[in-house]
Coordinates of C-alpha atoms in Angstrom, one line a residue:
M732 CA 0.0 0.0 0.0
A733 CA 2.8 2.4 0.9
E734 CA 4.6 1.5 -2.3
N735 CA 1.5 2.3 -4.4
R736 CA 1.1 5.6 -2.5
R737 CA 4.7 6.6 -3.5
W738 CA 4.0 6.0 -7.2
W739 CA 0.7 7.9 -7.0
A740 CA 2.7 10.7 -5.3
L741 CA 5.1 10.6 -8.3
V742 CA 2.1 11.2 -10.6
V743 CA 1.2 14.3 -8.6
I744 CA 4.7 15.6 -8.6
A745 CA 5.3 14.9 -12.3
L746 CA 2.0 16.6 -13.2
A747 CA 3.0 19.8 -11.4
Q748 CA 6.5 19.8 -12.9
L749 CA 5.1 19.3 -16.4
M750 CA 2.8 22.3 -15.9
V751 CA 5.8 24.5 -14.9
I752 CA 8.0 23.3 -17.7
L753 CA 5.5 23.5 -20.5
D754 CA 4.4 27.0 -19.5
M755 CA 7.9 28.1 -20.7
T756 CA 6.9 27.2 -24.3
I757 CA 3.2 26.8 -24.5
V758 CA 2.6 30.4 -25.2
N759 CA 5.2 30.6 -28.0
I760 CA 2.9 29.3 -30.7
A761 CA 0.0 31.4 -29.3
L762 CA 2.0 34.6 -29.1
P763 CA 1.0 36.0 -32.6
S764 CA -2.7 35.6 -31.8
A765 CA -2.2 37.2 -28.3
Q766 CA -0.3 40.1 -29.9
T767 CA -3.1 40.8 -32.3
D768 CA -5.8 40.4 -29.7
L769 CA -4.2 42.7 -27.1
N770 CA -2.6 45.2 -29.6
M771 CA 0.9 44.5 -28.4
S772 CA 3.8 46.1 -30.2
D773 CA 6.7 44.1 -31.7
G774 CA 9.0 45.5 -29.1
N775 CA 6.8 44.6 -26.1
R776 CA 5.6 41.1 -27.1
Q777 CA 8.8 39.5 -25.7
W778 CA 7.6 40.3 -22.2
V779 CA 5.0 37.5 -22.5
I780 CA 8.0 35.2 -22.3
T781 CA 10.5 37.3 -20.4
A782 CA 8.2 38.2 -17.5
Y783 CA 7.8 34.5 -16.7
T784 CA 11.4 33.5 -17.1
L785 CA 12.6 36.6 -15.2
A786 CA 10.5 36.0 -12.1
F787 CA 11.1 32.2 -12.2
G788 CA 14.8 32.3 -12.7
G789 CA 15.4 35.2 -10.3
L790 CA 13.4 33.8 -7.4
L791 CA 14.3 30.1 -7.6
L792 CA 16.9 30.1 -4.8
L793 CA 14.6 31.9 -2.5
G794 CA 11.7 29.6 -3.4
G795 CA 13.8 26.5 -2.7
R796 CA 14.8 27.7 0.7
V797 CA 11.3 28.7 1.6
G798 CA 10.3 25.1 0.9
D799 CA 13.0 23.8 3.2
L800 CA 12.0 26.1 6.0
A801 CA 8.2 26.1 5.8
G802 CA 7.7 22.5 4.6
R803 CA 7.9 21.3 1.1
K804 CA 4.3 20.0 0.9
L805 CA 3.1 23.4 2.0
A806 CA 5.3 25.2 -0.5
F807 CA 4.2 22.8 -3.2
M808 CA 0.5 23.3 -2.6
T809 CA 0.8 27.0 -2.2
G810 CA 2.7 27.2 -5.5
L811 CA 0.0 25.2 -7.2
L812 CA -2.8 27.5 -6.0
G813 CA -0.9 30.6 -6.8
F814 CA 0.1 29.3 -10.3
A815 CA -3.5 28.5 -11.0
A816 CA -4.8 31.9 -9.9
A817 CA -2.1 33.7 -12.0
S818 CA -2.9 31.6 -15.0
A819 CA -6.6 32.4 -14.8
L820 CA -5.7 36.1 -14.5
G821 CA -3.5 35.9 -17.6
G822 CA -6.2 34.1 -19.6
A823 CA -8.7 36.8 -18.7
A824 CA -6.2 39.6 -19.6
T825 CA -7.8 42.7 -21.2
G826 CA -4.5 44.4 -22.0
S827 CA -0.9 43.7 -22.5
G828 CA 0.1 45.0 -19.0
M829 CA -2.4 42.7 -17.3
L830 CA -0.9 39.7 -19.3
F831 CA 2.7 40.7 -18.5
G832 CA 1.8 41.0 -14.8
A833 CA 0.0 37.6 -14.7
R834 CA 3.0 35.9 -16.4
A835 CA 5.3 37.4 -13.8
L836 CA 3.1 36.1 -11.0
Q837 CA 3.2 32.7 -12.7
G838 CA 7.0 32.9 -12.5
V839 CA 6.9 33.8 -8.8
F840 CA 4.8 30.8 -7.9
A841 CA 6.7 28.5 -10.2
A842 CA 9.9 29.5 -8.3
L843 CA 8.2 28.1 -5.2
L844 CA 6.6 25.1 -6.9
A845 CA 9.5 23.6 -9.0
P846 CA 12.1 23.2 -6.2
A847 CA 9.5 21.8 -3.9
A848 CA 8.5 19.2 -6.5
L849 CA 12.1 18.0 -7.1
A850 CA 12.8 18.0 -3.4
L851 CA 9.7 15.9 -2.7
L852 CA 10.7 13.4 -5.3
T853 CA 14.2 13.2 -3.8
T854 CA 12.9 12.5 -0.3
T855 CA 10.1 10.2 -1.4
F856 CA 12.2 7.8 -3.4
T857 CA 15.4 6.7 -1.6
D858 CA 15.6 3.1 -2.7
P859 CA 18.1 2.9 -5.6
R860 CA 15.8 0.7 -7.8
E861 CA 12.7 2.8 -7.2
R862 CA 14.7 6.0 -7.4
G863 CA 15.9 5.1 -10.9
K864 CA 12.4 4.5 -12.2
A865 CA 11.0 7.7 -10.6
F866 CA 13.8 9.9 -11.9
G867 CA 13.4 8.3 -15.3
V868 CA 9.8 9.6 -15.4
F869 CA 10.8 13.0 -14.0
G870 CA 13.8 13.3 -16.4
A871 CA 11.5 12.6 -19.3
I872 CA 9.2 15.3 -18.2
V873 CA 12.0 17.9 -17.7
G874 CA 13.4 17.1 -21.1
A875 CA 10.2 16.7 -23.1
G876 CA 8.1 19.4 -21.3
A877 CA 9.2 22.1 -23.7
A878 CA 8.2 20.0 -26.8
I879 CA 4.9 19.0 -25.1
G880 CA 4.2 22.7 -24.5
L881 CA 4.6 23.5 -28.1
L882 CA 2.3 20.7 -29.1
A883 CA -0.3 21.8 -26.5
G884 CA 0.0 25.4 -27.6
G885 CA -0.7 24.4 -31.2
L886 CA -3.8 22.4 -30.3
L887 CA -5.3 25.0 -28.0
T888 CA -4.5 27.9 -30.3
E889 CA -5.9 26.3 -33.4
Y890 CA -9.1 24.7 -31.9
L891 CA -9.9 27.0 -29.0
D892 CA -8.2 30.3 -28.3
W893 CA -4.8 31.5 -27.2
R894 CA -6.2 32.2 -23.8
W895 CA -6.6 28.5 -23.2
C896 CA -2.9 28.2 -23.2
L897 CA -3.2 29.8 -19.8
Y898 CA -6.6 28.6 -18.6
V899 CA -5.5 24.9 -19.1
N900 CA -3.2 25.3 -16.0
V901 CA -6.2 25.8 -13.7
P902 CA -7.7 22.2 -13.9
I903 CA -4.2 20.7 -13.9
A904 CA -3.3 22.6 -10.8
I905 CA -6.5 21.7 -9.0
V906 CA -6.1 18.0 -9.7
A907 CA -2.4 18.1 -8.5
F908 CA -3.5 20.1 -5.4
A909 CA -6.1 17.4 -4.5
G910 CA -3.5 14.7 -5.0
A911 CA -0.9 16.5 -3.0
W912 CA -3.4 16.9 -0.1
V913 CA -4.0 13.2 0.1
L914 CA -0.8 11.6 -1.0
L915 CA 2.2 13.7 -0.1
D916 CA 4.1 13.6 3.2
S917 CA 4.3 16.8 5.2
G918 CA 8.0 17.3 4.4
G919 CA 10.8 18.2 6.7
R920 CA 10.1 21.6 8.3
R921 CA 12.7 22.8 10.8
E922 CA 11.1 24.6 13.7
D923 CA 14.4 26.4 14.6
A924 CA 15.1 27.6 11.0
R925 CA 15.0 31.1 9.9
L926 CA 15.2 32.8 6.5
D927 CA 18.5 34.3 5.4
V928 CA 17.2 37.7 4.5
P929 CA 20.5 39.3 3.3
G930 CA 21.2 36.2 1.3
A931 CA 17.7 36.2 -0.2
L932 CA 18.1 39.9 -1.3
L933 CA 21.6 39.4 -2.7
G934 CA 20.8 36.1 -4.5
S935 CA 17.5 37.1 -5.9
A936 CA 18.7 40.5 -7.0
G937 CA 21.8 38.9 -8.7
M938 CA 19.7 36.3 -10.5
L939 CA 17.1 38.9 -11.6
S940 CA 19.8 41.1 -12.9
L941 CA 21.5 38.3 -14.9
V942 CA 18.3 36.9 -16.4
Y943 CA 17.0 40.4 -17.3
G944 CA 20.4 41.3 -18.8
F945 CA 20.4 38.2 -21.0
S946 CA 16.8 38.8 -22.0
E947 CA 17.4 42.4 -23.0
A948 CA 20.5 41.4 -25.0
E949 CA 18.3 39.8 -27.6
S950 CA 16.6 43.1 -28.5
R951 CA 19.3 45.7 -27.5
S952 CA 22.6 44.0 -28.5
W953 CA 25.3 42.7 -26.3
G954 CA 27.2 46.0 -26.3
D955 CA 24.3 48.1 -25.0
A956 CA 25.1 50.0 -21.8
L957 CA 22.0 48.7 -20.0
V958 CA 22.8 45.1 -20.9
L959 CA 26.4 45.4 -19.8
G960 CA 25.4 47.1 -16.6
L961 CA 22.8 44.5 -15.7
L962 CA 25.2 41.6 -16.4
A963 CA 28.0 43.3 -14.4
A964 CA 25.6 44.0 -11.5
G965 CA 24.5 40.4 -11.5
V966 CA 28.0 39.1 -11.3
V967 CA 28.9 41.4 -8.4
L968 CA 25.7 40.7 -6.5
L969 CA 26.1 36.9 -6.9
G970 CA 29.8 37.3 -5.8
L971 CA 28.6 39.1 -2.6
F972 CA 25.9 36.4 -2.2
G973 CA 28.5 33.7 -2.3
L974 CA 30.7 35.5 0.2
W975 CA 27.7 36.0 2.6
Q976 CA 26.7 32.3 2.4
T977 CA 30.0 31.4 4.0
R978 CA 29.1 33.6 7.0
A979 CA 25.4 33.3 7.4
R980 CA 23.9 31.4 10.3
V981 CA 21.3 29.5 8.2
P982 CA 22.5 30.1 4.6
L983 CA 20.1 30.3 1.7
L984 CA 22.4 28.0 -0.3
P985 CA 24.4 25.8 2.0
M986 CA 28.0 25.4 0.8
S987 CA 27.7 21.6 1.1
V988 CA 25.3 21.8 -1.9
V989 CA 27.9 23.4 -4.2
K990 CA 31.1 21.9 -2.8
D991 CA 30.2 18.4 -4.0
R992 CA 32.1 17.6 -7.2
Q993 CA 29.3 15.5 -8.8
R994 CA 26.6 18.1 -8.2
V995 CA 28.8 20.9 -9.6
G996 CA 29.3 18.8 -12.7
A997 CA 25.6 18.2 -13.0
F998 CA 24.8 21.9 -12.6
L999 CA 27.4 23.0 -15.1
T1000 CA 26.4 20.3 -17.6
I1001 CA 22.7 21.3 -17.5
L1002 CA 23.6 25.0 -17.8
F1003 CA 25.3 24.4 -21.1
V1004 CA 22.8 21.9 -22.3
T1005 CA 19.9 24.4 -21.9
I1006 CA 22.0 27.2 -23.5
G1007 CA 22.0 25.0 -26.6
M1008 CA 18.5 23.7 -26.5
F1009 CA 16.2 26.6 -25.8
G1010 CA 17.2 28.6 -28.9
V1011 CA 16.8 25.5 -31.1
F1012 CA 13.2 25.0 -30.1
L1013 CA 12.5 28.6 -31.0
F1014 CA 14.3 28.3 -34.4
L1015 CA 12.5 25.1 -35.3
T1016 CA 9.2 26.8 -34.5
Y1017 CA 9.9 29.7 -36.9
Y1018 CA 11.3 27.3 -39.5
F1019 CA 8.1 25.2 -39.4
Q1020 CA 5.7 28.1 -39.5
R1021 CA 7.5 30.8 -41.5
V1022 CA 9.5 28.7 -44.0
L1023 CA 7.5 25.5 -44.4
G1024 CA 4.1 27.2 -43.8
Y1025 CA 3.0 24.8 -41.0
S1026 CA -0.1 25.6 -39.0
P1027 CA 0.2 25.9 -35.2
L1028 CA -1.2 22.3 -34.8
K1029 CA 1.1 20.8 -37.4
T1030 CA 4.0 22.6 -35.8
G1031 CA 3.1 21.1 -32.4
L1032 CA 2.8 17.6 -34.0
A1033 CA 6.1 18.0 -35.7
Y1034 CA 7.7 18.1 -32.2
L1035 CA 6.3 14.7 -31.2
P1036 CA 9.5 12.7 -32.1
I1037 CA 11.5 14.7 -29.5
T1038 CA 9.0 13.7 -26.9
V1039 CA 9.1 10.0 -27.9
G1040 CA 12.9 10.1 -27.8
M1041 CA 13.0 11.8 -24.4
I1042 CA 10.7 9.3 -22.8
T1043 CA 12.6 6.4 -24.3
G1044 CA 16.0 7.7 -23.3
S1045 CA 14.9 8.5 -19.7
T1046 CA 12.8 5.5 -18.9
Q1047 CA 14.3 2.7 -21.0
I1048 CA 18.0 3.6 -21.0
A1049 CA 19.0 5.9 -18.2
A1050 CA 16.5 4.5 -15.6
R1051 CA 17.7 0.9 -16.3
L1052 CA 21.4 1.7 -16.2
L1053 CA 21.6 4.5 -13.7
H1054 CA 22.8 2.5 -10.7
R1055 CA 24.8 0.0 -12.8
V1056 CA 27.3 2.2 -14.6
P1057 CA 29.2 5.4 -13.9
P1058 CA 26.9 8.4 -14.6
R1059 CA 29.3 10.0 -17.1
T1060 CA 28.9 6.9 -19.3
L1061 CA 25.3 7.9 -19.7
I1062 CA 25.7 11.7 -19.8
V1063 CA 28.6 12.0 -22.3
P1064 CA 27.3 9.6 -25.0
G1065 CA 23.8 11.1 -24.6
L1066 CA 25.1 14.6 -25.2
L1067 CA 27.3 13.5 -28.1
L1068 CA 24.2 11.9 -29.7
A1069 CA 22.3 15.1 -29.2
A1070 CA 25.1 17.1 -30.7
G1071 CA 25.1 14.9 -33.7
A1072 CA 21.4 15.4 -34.1
L1073 CA 21.9 19.2 -34.2
A1074 CA 24.6 18.7 -36.8
I1075 CA 21.9 17.0 -39.0
I1076 CA 19.2 19.6 -38.3
A1077 CA 21.7 22.5 -39.0
Q1078 CA 21.9 21.4 -42.7
V1079 CA 18.2 22.0 -43.6
G1080 CA 17.4 24.4 -46.4
V1081 CA 14.4 26.3 -47.6
E1082 CA 13.1 23.2 -49.3
P1083 CA 11.0 20.8 -47.1
A1084 CA 13.5 18.5 -45.3
Y1085 CA 11.4 17.2 -42.4
A1086 CA 11.7 13.5 -43.3
S1087 CA 15.3 13.6 -44.4
H1088 CA 16.8 15.9 -41.7
V1089 CA 14.4 17.1 -39.0
L1090 CA 12.7 13.8 -38.1
P1091 CA 15.9 11.7 -37.6
G1092 CA 17.5 14.7 -35.9
M1093 CA 14.6 15.0 -33.5
L1094 CA 14.6 11.4 -32.6
M1095 CA 18.3 11.4 -31.9
L1096 CA 18.0 14.6 -30.0
G1097 CA 15.3 13.3 -27.8
L1098 CA 17.0 10.0 -27.1
G1099 CA 20.3 11.6 -26.2
M1100 CA 18.8 14.4 -24.1
G1101 CA 16.5 12.1 -22.3
T1102 CA 19.4 9.8 -21.3
A1103 CA 21.7 12.7 -20.2
M1104 CA 19.1 15.0 -18.5
M1105 CA 17.6 12.2 -16.4
T1106 CA 21.1 11.3 -15.2
C1107 CA 21.9 14.9 -14.4
V1108 CA 18.7 15.4 -12.4
S1109 CA 19.5 12.3 -10.2
L1110 CA 23.2 13.3 -9.9
A1111 CA 22.3 16.9 -8.8
T1112 CA 20.0 15.7 -6.0
G1113 CA 21.7 12.5 -4.9
S1114 CA 23.2 12.3 -1.4
V1115 CA 22.1 15.8 -0.4
A1116 CA 20.8 16.1 3.1
P1117 CA 17.0 16.1 3.2
R1118 CA 16.9 19.5 4.9
D1119 CA 18.9 21.0 2.0
S1120 CA 17.1 19.2 -0.9
G1121 CA 15.1 22.3 -1.7
A1122 CA 18.2 24.3 -2.1
A1123 CA 19.8 21.7 -4.3
S1124 CA 16.7 21.4 -6.4
A1125 CA 16.5 25.2 -6.7
T1126 CA 20.1 25.4 -7.9
F1127 CA 19.5 22.8 -10.6
N1128 CA 16.4 24.6 -11.8
T1129 CA 18.3 27.9 -11.7
A1130 CA 21.0 26.4 -13.9
Q1131 CA 18.2 25.5 -16.4
Q1132 CA 16.7 29.0 -16.3
V1133 CA 19.9 30.9 -16.6
G1134 CA 21.0 28.5 -19.4
G1135 CA 17.7 29.1 -21.2
S1136 CA 18.0 32.8 -20.9
I1137 CA 21.6 32.9 -22.2
G1138 CA 20.8 30.5 -25.0
T1139 CA 17.8 32.3 -26.2
A1140 CA 19.5 35.7 -26.2
L1141 CA 22.9 34.5 -27.5
L1142 CA 21.6 32.2 -30.3
N1143 CA 18.9 34.7 -31.4
T1144 CA 21.5 37.4 -31.6
I1145 CA 23.8 35.2 -33.7
A1146 CA 20.9 34.1 -36.0
A1147 CA 19.7 37.7 -36.5
S1148 CA 23.2 39.1 -37.3
V1149 CA 24.0 36.2 -39.7
T1150 CA 20.6 36.6 -41.4
T1151 CA 21.2 40.3 -41.9
R1152 CA 24.6 39.9 -43.4
Y1153 CA 23.4 37.1 -45.7
A1154 CA 20.5 39.2 -47.0
T1155 CA 22.7 42.2 -47.6
A1156 CA 25.4 40.2 -49.4
H1157 CA 23.0 38.5 -51.7
A1158 CA 20.6 41.4 -52.4
G1159 CA 20.6 42.9 -55.9
P1160 CA 18.6 43.7 -59.0
G1161 CA 16.2 41.0 -60.0
V1162 CA 16.5 39.0 -56.8
D1163 CA 13.2 37.7 -55.3
R1164 CA 13.1 39.5 -52.0
R1165 CA 10.7 37.0 -50.5
A1166 CA 12.8 34.0 -51.4
L1167 CA 16.0 35.8 -50.3
A1168 CA 14.4 36.5 -46.9
S1169 CA 13.6 32.8 -46.4
R1170 CA 17.1 31.7 -47.5
A1171 CA 18.7 34.3 -45.2
A1172 CA 16.5 33.2 -42.2
V1173 CA 17.3 29.5 -42.7
H1174 CA 21.0 30.4 -43.1
G1175 CA 20.9 32.3 -39.8
F1176 CA 19.1 29.4 -38.1
N1177 CA 21.7 26.9 -39.4
V1178 CA 24.7 28.9 -38.1
A1179 CA 23.1 29.4 -34.7
T1180 CA 22.3 25.7 -34.5
W1181 CA 26.0 24.9 -35.1
W1182 CA 26.8 27.1 -32.1
A1183 CA 24.1 25.2 -30.1
M1184 CA 25.9 22.0 -31.0
G1185 CA 29.1 23.5 -29.7
S1186 CA 27.4 24.2 -26.4
L1187 CA 26.3 20.5 -26.1
L1188 CA 29.9 19.4 -26.9
L1189 CA 31.2 21.7 -24.1
A1190 CA 28.6 20.2 -21.7
A1191 CA 29.8 16.7 -22.7
L1192 CA 33.4 17.7 -22.1
I1193 CA 32.5 19.1 -18.6
A1194 CA 30.7 15.9 -17.7
A1195 CA 33.6 13.8 -18.9
L1196 CA 36.1 15.8 -16.8
V1197 CA 34.2 16.7 -13.7
V1198 CA 31.8 13.9 -13.1
D1199 CA 33.9 10.9 -11.8
A1200 CA 31.5 9.0 -9.5
H1201 CA 31.4 5.3 -9.9
R1202 CA 27.6 5.4 -9.4
V1203 CA 24.9 8.0 -8.9
P1204 CA 24.9 8.7 -5.1
V1205 CA 21.9 7.7 -3.1
P1206 CA 20.3 10.3 -0.9
E1207 CA 20.6 10.2 2.9
E1208 CA 17.9 8.4 4.8
R1209 CA 14.9 10.5 5.4
A1210 CA 15.0 9.7 9.1
A1211 CA 18.5 11.1 9.5
P1212 CA 18.7 13.5 12.4
V1213 CA 18.8 17.2 11.6
P1214 CA 21.8 18.8 13.4
E1215 CA 21.2 21.9 15.4
P1216 CA 22.4 25.1 13.7
V1217 CA 25.6 26.5 15.0
E1218 CA 25.7 30.0 16.3
S1219 CA 27.7 32.4 14.2
T1220 CA 29.5 35.4 15.3
S1221 CA 28.8 37.2 12.0

């Protein structure tokens, strides 16, 4: 009975995590419709995406620690209700400002929900065999969530309305809330714990500054004074945050979380993986709709092979081998396979090439990413003390968010500049401007995808050099005593 309860708890946790992940992409396909409906300018429309990622990425460390201190079940359920309310507000938006504000609120509650979900998974499944299966499912959701979001966005936009891309979260959150109420344990709340307020301010401000800087780089350019100022401020604030964490009585991010070599390897690997992946999803969407003329629904369906590959890699490869082989023997080959997939996709042209290039590339990409990401998730949270599992989970999610922000800004900047240069170089009398625009856009996409492949190769190199564990570590027993905090003179 207890075993069945754990697996039903996994369903609840996975459902909530899927909602958070897919909301990063579900509005992408709906964005043109929302822009027309709410009279958004081309310059402001990016805030539908940026408002969410900014709040989510900037507040993850704080959200993870709040879950550790207040109880992860309470944080999880609060995050679900808040996310549902913010989604309903966004779906009912009567203007762009209301939609931007609702998306930011979604990010705030996602920052509370996502670390709590991963921490609950870590503390619920401690048996190595069960843990492998559970993390296989979770890894598939983390990896395939973006593609599922694009599919769902296409279906909802084409057959209902763009607003349902937000409304759909309400029933999902209600079902997950009811399941959490019945199935989840209360979590490890520490009665003597207190929130590290200076750390929260420094860490959140630093992350907000970095994520905002990378988001603005896409539209302003990397040499813009505001962009450079934001990035510099983010680095300084995070440096002060790190210094303070060595002195704080109850640190927001315990140094034990980032001193472990295996976890650092997982964090860095996932950072560079998401740098490469987020931009590619956006490019493929534009390629399908603008170059090949796909409808929103057909675009969403075109992403199905990635989802199939992700699920297969996570549940049939990584989950079965996770506790039998060294983790880097799963991560490195998985990332090399994914990099090879991008090399195939980067060779598409303006002529339809879905069956010859995109389909095999997507299957390879999903298979490699599912294998690597599931292993990274388990590696990042393995052996961490239960009381710090929220902080470790938040750090992993932060690496994903920062990587996604960097990748979207960096790869879009590369694609835009290459497209402009190509169009200028090939313009002339008698040249079909429309055809030239398509060729230029695809050329920019191809070059940016090669850069994305380089990011995956760098992630594979980091995993090969840093991750040296013989097996993925198993988390400490849930019943382990929580040591009393030591008084600090700081």
